[in-house]
Backbone as ProteinMPNN parsed JSONL, in Angstrom:
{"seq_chain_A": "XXXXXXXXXXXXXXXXXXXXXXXXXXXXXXXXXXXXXXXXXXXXXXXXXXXXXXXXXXXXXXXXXXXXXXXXXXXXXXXXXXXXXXXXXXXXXXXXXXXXXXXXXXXXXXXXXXXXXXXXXXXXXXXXXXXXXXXXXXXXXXXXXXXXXXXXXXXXXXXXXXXXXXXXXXXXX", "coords_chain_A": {"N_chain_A": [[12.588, -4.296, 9.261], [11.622, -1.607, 7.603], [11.329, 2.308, 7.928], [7.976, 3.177, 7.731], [6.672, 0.798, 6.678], [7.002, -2.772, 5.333], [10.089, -4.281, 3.491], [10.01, -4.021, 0.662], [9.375, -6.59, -1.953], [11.964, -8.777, -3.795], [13.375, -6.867, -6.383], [11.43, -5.276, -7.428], [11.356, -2.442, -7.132], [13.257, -1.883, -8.666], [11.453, -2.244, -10.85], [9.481, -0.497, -10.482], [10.207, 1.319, -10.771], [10.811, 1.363, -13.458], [8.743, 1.583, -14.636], [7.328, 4.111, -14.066], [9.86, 5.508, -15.088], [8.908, 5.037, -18.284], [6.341, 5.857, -18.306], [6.685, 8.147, -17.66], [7.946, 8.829, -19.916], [6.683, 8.493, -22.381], [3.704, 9.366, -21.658], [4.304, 11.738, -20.128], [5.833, 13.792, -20.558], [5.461, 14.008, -23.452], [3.391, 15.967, -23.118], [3.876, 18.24, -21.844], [5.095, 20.632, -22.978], [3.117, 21.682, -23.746], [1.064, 22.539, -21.779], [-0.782, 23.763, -19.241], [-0.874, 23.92, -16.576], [2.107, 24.303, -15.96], [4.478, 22.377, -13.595], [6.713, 23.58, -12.021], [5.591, 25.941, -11.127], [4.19, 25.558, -9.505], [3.491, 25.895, -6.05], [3.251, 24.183, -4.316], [4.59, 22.183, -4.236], [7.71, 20.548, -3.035], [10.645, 20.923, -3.248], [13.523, 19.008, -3.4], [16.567, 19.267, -1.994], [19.902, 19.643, -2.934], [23.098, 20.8, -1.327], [24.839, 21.985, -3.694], [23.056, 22.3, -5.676], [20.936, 24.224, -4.285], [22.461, 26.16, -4.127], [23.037, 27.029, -6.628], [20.228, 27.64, -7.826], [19.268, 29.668, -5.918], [20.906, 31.091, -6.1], [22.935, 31.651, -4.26], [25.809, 32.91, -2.871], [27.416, 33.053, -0.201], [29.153, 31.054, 2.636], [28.428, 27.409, 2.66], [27.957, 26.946, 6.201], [28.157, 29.803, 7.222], [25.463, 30.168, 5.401], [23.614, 27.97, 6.396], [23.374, 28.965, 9.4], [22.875, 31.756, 9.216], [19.96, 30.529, 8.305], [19.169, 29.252, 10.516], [18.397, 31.153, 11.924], [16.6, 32.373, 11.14], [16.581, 34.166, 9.347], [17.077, 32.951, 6.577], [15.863, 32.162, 3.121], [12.284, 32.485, 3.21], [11.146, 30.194, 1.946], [12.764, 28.131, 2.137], [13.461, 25.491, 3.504], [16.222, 23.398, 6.352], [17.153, 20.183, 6.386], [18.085, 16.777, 8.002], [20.534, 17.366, 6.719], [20.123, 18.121, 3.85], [18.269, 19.989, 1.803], [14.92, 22.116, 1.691], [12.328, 22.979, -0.816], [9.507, 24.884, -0.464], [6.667, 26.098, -1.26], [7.139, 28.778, -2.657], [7.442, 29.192, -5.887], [9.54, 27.886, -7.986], [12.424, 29.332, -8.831], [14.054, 29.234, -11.106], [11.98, 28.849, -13.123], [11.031, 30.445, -15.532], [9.856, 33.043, -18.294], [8.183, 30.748, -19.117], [9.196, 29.021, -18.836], [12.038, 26.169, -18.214], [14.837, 27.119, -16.397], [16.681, 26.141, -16.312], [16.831, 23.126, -16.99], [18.547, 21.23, -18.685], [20.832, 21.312, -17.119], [23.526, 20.303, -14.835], [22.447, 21.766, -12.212], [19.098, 21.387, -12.014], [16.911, 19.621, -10.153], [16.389, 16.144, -9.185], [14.454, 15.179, -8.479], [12.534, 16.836, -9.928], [12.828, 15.63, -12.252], [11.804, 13.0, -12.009], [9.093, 14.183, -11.064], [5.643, 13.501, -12.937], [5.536, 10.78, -11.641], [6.622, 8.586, -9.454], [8.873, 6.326, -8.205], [8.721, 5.431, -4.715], [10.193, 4.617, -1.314], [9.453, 2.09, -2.01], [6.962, 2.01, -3.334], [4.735, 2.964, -5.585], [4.746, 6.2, -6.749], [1.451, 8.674, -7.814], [1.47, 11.752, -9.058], [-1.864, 13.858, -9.058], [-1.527, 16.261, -9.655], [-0.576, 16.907, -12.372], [-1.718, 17.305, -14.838], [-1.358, 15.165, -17.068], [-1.215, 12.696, -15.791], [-2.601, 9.783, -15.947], [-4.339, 7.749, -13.614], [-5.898, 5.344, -14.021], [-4.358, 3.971, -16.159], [-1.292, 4.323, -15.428], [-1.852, 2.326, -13.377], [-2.889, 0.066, -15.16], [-0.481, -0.342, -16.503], [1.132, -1.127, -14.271], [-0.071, -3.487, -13.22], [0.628, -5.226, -15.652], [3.082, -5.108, -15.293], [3.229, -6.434, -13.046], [2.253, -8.997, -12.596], [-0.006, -11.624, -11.963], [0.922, -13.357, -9.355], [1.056, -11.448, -8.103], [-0.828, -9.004, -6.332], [-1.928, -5.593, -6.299], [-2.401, -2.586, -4.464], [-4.331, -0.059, -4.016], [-4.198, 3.413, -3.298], [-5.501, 6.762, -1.775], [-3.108, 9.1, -0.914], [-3.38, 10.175, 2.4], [-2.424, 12.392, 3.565], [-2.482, 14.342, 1.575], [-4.267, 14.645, -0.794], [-4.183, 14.635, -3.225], [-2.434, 13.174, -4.449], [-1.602, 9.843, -5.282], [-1.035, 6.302, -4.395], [0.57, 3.041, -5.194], [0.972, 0.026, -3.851], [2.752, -3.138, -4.235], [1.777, -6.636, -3.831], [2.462, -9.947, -2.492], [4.371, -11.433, -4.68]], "CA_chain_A": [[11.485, -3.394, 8.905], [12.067, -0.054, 7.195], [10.446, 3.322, 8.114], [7.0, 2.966, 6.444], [6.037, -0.534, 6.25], [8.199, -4.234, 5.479], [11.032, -4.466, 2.556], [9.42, -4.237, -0.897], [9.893, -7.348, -3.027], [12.985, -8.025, -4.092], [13.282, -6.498, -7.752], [10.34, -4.876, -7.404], [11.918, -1.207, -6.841], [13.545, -1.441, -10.113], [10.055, -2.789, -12.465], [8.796, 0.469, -10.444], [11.235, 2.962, -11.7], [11.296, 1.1, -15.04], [7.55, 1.505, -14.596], [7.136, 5.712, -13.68], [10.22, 5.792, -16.326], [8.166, 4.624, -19.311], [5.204, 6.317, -18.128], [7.138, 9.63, -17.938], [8.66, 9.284, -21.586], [5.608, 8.114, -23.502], [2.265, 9.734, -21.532], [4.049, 13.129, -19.812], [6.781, 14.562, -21.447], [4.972, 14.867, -24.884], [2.35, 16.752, -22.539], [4.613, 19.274, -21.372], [5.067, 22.056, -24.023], [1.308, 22.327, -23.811], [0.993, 22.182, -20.382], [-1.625, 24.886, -18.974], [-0.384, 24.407, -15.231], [3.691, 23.901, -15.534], [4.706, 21.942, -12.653], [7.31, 24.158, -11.697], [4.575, 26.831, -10.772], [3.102, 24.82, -8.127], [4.079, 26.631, -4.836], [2.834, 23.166, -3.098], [5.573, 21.181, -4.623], [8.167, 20.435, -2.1], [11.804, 20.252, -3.949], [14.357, 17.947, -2.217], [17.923, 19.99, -2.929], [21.442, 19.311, -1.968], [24.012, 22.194, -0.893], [25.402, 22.767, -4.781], [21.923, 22.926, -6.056], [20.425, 24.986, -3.534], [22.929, 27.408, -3.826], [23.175, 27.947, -7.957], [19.452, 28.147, -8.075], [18.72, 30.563, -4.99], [22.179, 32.424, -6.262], [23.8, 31.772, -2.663], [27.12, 33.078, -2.45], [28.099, 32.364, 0.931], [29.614, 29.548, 2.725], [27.434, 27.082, 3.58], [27.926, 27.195, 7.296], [27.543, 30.931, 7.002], [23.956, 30.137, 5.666], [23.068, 27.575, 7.426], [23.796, 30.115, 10.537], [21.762, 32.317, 8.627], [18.429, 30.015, 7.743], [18.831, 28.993, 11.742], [18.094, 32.15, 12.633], [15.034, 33.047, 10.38], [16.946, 34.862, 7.868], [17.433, 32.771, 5.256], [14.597, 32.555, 2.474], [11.891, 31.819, 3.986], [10.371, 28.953, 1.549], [13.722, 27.065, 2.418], [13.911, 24.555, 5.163], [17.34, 21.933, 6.276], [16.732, 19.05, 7.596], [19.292, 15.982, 7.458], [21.991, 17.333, 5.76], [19.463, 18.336, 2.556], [17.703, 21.319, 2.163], [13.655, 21.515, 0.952], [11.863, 24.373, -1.235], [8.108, 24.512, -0.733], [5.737, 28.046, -0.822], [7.135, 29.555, -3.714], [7.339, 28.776, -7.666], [10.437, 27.067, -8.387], [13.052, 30.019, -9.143], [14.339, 28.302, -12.437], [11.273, 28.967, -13.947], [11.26, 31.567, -16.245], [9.548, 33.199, -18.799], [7.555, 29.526, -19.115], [10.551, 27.818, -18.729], [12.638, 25.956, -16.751], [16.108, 27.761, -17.106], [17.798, 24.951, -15.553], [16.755, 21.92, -17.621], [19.494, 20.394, -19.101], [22.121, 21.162, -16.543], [23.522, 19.939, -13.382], [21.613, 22.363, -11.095], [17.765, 20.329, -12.128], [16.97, 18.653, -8.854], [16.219, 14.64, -9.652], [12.538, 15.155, -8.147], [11.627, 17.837, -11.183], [12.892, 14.515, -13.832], [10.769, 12.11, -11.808], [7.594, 13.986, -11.069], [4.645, 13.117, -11.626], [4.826, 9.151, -11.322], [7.875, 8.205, -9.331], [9.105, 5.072, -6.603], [9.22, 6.365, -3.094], [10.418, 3.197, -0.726], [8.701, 0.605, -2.202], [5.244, 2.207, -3.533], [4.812, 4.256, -6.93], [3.555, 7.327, -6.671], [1.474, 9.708, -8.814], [0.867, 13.051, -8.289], [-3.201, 13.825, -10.263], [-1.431, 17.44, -10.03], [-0.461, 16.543, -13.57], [-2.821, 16.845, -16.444], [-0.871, 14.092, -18.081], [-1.854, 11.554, -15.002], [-4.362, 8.821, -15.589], [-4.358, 6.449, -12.619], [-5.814, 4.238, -14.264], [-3.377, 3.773, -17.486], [-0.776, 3.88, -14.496], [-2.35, 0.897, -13.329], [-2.603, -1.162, -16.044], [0.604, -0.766, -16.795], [1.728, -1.662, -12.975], [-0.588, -4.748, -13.369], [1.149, -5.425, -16.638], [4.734, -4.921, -14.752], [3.383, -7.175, -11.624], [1.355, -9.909, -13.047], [-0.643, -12.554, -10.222], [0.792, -13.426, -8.428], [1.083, -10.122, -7.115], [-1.399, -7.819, -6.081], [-1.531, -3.917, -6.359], [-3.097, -1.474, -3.354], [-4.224, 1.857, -4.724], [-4.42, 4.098, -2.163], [-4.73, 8.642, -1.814], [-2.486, 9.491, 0.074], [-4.37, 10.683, 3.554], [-2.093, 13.939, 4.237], [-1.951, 14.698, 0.332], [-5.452, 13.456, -1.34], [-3.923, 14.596, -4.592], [-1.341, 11.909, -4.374], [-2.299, 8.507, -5.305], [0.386, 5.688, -3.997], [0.21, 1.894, -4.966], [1.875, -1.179, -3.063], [2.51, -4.221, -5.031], [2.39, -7.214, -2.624], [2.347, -11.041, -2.863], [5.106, -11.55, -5.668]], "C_chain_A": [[12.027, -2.003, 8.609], [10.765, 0.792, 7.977], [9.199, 3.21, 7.31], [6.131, 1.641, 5.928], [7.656, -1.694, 5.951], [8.834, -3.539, 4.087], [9.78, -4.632, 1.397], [10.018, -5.403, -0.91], [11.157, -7.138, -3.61], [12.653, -7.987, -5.743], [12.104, -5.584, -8.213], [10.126, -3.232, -7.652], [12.221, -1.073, -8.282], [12.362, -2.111, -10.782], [9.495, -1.593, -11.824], [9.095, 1.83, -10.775], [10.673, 2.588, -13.023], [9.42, 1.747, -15.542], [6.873, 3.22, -14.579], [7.958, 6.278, -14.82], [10.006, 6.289, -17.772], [7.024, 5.817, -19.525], [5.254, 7.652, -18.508], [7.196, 9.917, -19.742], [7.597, 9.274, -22.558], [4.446, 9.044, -22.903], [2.842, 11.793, -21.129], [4.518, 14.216, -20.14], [6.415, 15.115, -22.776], [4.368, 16.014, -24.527], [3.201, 18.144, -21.957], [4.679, 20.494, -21.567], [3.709, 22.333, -24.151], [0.932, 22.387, -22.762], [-0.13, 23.815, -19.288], [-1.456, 25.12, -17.803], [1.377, 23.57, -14.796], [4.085, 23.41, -14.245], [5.963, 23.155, -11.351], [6.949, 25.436, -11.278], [3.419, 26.672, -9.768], [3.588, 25.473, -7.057], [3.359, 25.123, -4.011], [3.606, 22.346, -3.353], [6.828, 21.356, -3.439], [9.514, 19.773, -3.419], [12.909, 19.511, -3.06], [15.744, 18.915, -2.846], [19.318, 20.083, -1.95], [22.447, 20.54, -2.343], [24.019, 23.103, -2.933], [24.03, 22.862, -5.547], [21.019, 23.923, -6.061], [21.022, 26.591, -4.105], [22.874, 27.863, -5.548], [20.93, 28.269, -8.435], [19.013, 28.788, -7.234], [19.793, 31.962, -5.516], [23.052, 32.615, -5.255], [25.117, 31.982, -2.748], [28.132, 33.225, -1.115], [28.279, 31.162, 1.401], [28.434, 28.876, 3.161], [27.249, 26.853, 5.139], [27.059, 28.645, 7.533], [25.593, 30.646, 6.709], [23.114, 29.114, 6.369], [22.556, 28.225, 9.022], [22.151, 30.43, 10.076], [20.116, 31.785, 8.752], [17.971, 29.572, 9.692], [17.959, 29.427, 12.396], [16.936, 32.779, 12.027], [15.14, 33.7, 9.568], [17.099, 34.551, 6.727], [15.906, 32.914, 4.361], [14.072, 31.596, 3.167], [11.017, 30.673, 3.424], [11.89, 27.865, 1.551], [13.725, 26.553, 3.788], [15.231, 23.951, 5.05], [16.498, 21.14, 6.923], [17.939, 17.833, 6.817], [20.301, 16.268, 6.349], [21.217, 17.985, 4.618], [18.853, 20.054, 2.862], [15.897, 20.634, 0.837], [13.206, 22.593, 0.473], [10.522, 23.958, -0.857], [7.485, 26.183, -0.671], [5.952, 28.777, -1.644], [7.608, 28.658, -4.98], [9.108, 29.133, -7.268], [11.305, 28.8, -9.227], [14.408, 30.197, -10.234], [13.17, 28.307, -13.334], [11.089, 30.32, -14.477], [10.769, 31.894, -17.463], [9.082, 31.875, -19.638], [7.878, 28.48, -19.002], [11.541, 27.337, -17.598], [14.679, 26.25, -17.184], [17.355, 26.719, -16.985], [17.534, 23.45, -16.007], [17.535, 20.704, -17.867], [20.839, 20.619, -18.17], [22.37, 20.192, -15.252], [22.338, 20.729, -12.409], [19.851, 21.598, -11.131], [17.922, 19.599, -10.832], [16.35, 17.426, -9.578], [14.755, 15.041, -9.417], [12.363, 15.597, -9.452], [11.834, 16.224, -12.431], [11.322, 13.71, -13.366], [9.082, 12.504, -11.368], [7.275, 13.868, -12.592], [5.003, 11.953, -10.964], [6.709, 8.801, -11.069], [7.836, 6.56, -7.969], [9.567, 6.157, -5.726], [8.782, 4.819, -1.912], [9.33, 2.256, -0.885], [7.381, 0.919, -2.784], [5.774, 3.417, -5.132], [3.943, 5.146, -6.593], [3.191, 7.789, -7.823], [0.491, 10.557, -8.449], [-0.31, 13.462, -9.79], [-3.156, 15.546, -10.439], [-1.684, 17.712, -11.642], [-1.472, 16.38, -14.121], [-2.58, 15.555, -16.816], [-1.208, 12.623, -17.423], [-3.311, 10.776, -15.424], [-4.38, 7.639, -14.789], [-4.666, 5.266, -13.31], [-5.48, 3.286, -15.359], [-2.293, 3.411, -16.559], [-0.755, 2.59, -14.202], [-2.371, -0.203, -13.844], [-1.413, -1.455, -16.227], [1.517, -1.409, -15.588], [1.089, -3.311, -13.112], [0.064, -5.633, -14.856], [2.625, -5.882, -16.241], [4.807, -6.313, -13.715], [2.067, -7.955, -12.226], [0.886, -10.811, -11.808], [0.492, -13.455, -10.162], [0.055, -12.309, -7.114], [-0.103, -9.47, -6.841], [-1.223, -6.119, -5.802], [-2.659, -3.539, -5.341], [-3.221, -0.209, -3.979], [-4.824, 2.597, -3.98], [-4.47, 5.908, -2.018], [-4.031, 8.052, -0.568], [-3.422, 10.21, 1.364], [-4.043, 11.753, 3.992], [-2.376, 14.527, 2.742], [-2.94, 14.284, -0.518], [-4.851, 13.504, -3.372], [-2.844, 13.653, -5.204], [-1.994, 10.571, -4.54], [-0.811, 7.596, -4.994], [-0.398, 4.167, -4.184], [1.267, 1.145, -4.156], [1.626, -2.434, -4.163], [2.51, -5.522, -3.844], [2.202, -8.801, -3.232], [3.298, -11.881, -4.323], [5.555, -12.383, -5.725]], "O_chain_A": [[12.795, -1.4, 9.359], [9.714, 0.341, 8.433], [9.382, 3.14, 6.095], [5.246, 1.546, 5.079], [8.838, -1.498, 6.232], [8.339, -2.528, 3.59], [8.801, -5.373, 1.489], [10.997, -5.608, -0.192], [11.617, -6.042, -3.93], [11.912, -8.788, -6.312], [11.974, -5.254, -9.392], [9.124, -2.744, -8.176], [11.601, -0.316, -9.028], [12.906, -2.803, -11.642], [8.65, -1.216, -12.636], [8.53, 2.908, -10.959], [10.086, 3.444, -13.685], [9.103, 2.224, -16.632], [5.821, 3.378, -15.198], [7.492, 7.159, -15.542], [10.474, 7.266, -18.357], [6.841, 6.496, -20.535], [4.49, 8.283, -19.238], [6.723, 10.78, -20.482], [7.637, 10.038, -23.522], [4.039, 9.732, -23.839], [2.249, 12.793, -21.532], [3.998, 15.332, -20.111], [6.777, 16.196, -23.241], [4.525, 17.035, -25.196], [2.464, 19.099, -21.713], [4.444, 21.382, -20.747], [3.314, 23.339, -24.741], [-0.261, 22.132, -22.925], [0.489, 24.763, -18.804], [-1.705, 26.27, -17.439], [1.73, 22.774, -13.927], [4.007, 24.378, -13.488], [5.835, 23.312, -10.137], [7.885, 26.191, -11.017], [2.385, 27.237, -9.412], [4.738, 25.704, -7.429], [2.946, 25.364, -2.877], [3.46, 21.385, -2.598], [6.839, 22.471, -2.918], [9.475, 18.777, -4.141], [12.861, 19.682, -1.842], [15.841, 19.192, -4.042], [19.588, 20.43, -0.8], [22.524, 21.09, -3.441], [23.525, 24.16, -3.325], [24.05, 23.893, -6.218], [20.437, 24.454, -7.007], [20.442, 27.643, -4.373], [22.665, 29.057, -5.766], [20.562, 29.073, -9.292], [17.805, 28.78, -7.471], [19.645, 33.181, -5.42], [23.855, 33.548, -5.24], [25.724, 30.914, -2.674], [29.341, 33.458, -1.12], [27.759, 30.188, 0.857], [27.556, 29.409, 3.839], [26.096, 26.485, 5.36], [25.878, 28.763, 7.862], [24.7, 30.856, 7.529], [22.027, 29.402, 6.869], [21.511, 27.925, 9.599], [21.037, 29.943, 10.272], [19.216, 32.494, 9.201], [16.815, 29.576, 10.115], [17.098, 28.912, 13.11], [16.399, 33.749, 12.563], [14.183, 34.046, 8.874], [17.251, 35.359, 5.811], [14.975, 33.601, 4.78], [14.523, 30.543, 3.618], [10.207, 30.141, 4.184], [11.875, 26.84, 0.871], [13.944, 27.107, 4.865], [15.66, 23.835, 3.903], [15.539, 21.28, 7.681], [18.459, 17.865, 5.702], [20.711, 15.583, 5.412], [22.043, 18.802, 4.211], [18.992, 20.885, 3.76], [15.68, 19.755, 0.003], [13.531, 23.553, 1.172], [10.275, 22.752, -0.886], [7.941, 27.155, -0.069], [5.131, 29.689, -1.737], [8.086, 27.527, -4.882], [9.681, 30.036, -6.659], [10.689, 29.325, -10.155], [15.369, 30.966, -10.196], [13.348, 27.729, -14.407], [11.007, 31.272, -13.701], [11.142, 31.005, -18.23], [9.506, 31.8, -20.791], [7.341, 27.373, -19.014], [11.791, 27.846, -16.505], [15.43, 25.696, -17.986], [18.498, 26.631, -17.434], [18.066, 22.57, -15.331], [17.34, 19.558, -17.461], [21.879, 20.076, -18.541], [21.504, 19.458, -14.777], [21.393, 20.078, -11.962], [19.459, 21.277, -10.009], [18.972, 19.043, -10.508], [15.763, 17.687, -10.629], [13.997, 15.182, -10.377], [12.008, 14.725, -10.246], [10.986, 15.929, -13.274], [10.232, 13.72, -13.937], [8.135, 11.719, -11.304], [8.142, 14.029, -13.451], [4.852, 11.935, -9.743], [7.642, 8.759, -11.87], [6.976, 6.085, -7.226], [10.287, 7.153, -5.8], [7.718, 4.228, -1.731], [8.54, 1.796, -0.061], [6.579, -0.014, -2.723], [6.68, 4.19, -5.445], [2.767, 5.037, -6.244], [3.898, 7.669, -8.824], [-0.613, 10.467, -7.913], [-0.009, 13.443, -10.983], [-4.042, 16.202, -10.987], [-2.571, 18.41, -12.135], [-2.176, 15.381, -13.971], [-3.531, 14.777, -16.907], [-1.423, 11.614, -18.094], [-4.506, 11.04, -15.292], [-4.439, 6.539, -15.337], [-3.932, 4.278, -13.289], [-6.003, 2.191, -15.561], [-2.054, 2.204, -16.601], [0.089, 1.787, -14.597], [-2.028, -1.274, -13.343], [-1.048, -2.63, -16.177], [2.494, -2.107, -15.857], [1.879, -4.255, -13.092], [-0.203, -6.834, -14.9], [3.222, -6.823, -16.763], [5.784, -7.036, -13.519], [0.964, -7.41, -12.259], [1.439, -10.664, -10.718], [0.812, -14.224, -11.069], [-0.697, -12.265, -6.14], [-0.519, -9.49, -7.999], [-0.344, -5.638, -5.087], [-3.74, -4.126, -5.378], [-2.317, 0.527, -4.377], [-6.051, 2.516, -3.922], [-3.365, 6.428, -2.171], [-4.194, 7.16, 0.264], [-4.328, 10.911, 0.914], [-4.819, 12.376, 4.715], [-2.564, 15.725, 2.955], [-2.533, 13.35, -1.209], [-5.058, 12.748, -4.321], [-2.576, 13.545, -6.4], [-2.969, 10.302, -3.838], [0.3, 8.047, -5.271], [-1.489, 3.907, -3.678], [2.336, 1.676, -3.852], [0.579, -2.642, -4.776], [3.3, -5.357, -2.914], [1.812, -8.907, -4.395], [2.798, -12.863, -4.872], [6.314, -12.613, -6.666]]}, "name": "protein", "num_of_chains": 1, "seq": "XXXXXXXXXXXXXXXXXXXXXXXXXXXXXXXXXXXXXXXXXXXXXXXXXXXXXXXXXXXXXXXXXXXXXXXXXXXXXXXXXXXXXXXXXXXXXXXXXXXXXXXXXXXXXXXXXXXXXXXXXXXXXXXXXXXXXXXXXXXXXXXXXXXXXXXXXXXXXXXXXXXXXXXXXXXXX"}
């Protein structure tokens, strides 16, 4: 048993990437450049970010021990948390965004989350966040029911801490 519920299906993980993938390239990405609330302007978004990330988009020039020290003690910025080894942004607009843009697009520094919101796999369930204009649950859907034919069944569920979150389960495969 994993954290969260039993083992997904096997294969199931990848038809749900391939599945948030698709979804991304064809429904959200066109939507983007027109985009009236840029994702990267959400101060409720929660970025996931590892040491060399952290540090070229905050600008950190000390060691990381040194800031670690630092963030221990209440000094570091204060919309940064650690936790396991990672570090998390949440509370302020994404500091890569810039004059409407995200300055950090095409490079290394882009954290993986910013590719995969809205509609991503998170252990075994697709999510999609109805932050997104470009979200339609139930285009989502079809296409998950399209991906996971009957046998299977799909769960479509809000999220209960997060109502703006929608999360399915595929089960019976």
């Amino acid at each position: 048993m994993r954290r969260g519920g039993p083992e997904p299906p096997p294969g199931s993980v990848s038809r749900l990437r391939a599945v948030a993938r698709e979804y991304q390239a064809e429904k959200v990405i066109p939507r983007c450049g027109g985009c009236r609330r840029p994702c990267c302007r959400l101060e409720s978004l929660v970025i996931e970010l590892d040491w060399p990330r952290l540090r070229a988009l905050w600008g950190i020039e000390e060691a990381r021990e040194a800031f670690d020290r630092r963030l221990a003690r209440g000094e570091g910025p204060p919309e940064i948390r650690a936790e396991g080894g990672m570090y998390y942004a949440h509370g302020s607009v994404c500091p890569a965004f810039r004059d409407g843009r995200c300055a950090v697009y095409d490079t290394p520094a882009k954290p993986p989350g910013c590719t995969d919101f809205p509609v991503y796999e998170d252990q075994g369930r697709l999510v999609a966040d109805l932050r997104c204009e470009a979200v339609e649950p139930d285009e989502v859907e079809a296409r998950l029911l399209a991906a996971f034919p009957p046998p299977a069944r799909l769960r479509r569920r809000p999220d209960r801490r997060f109502p703006f979150l929608v999360r399915w389960t595929v089960r019976g495969q």
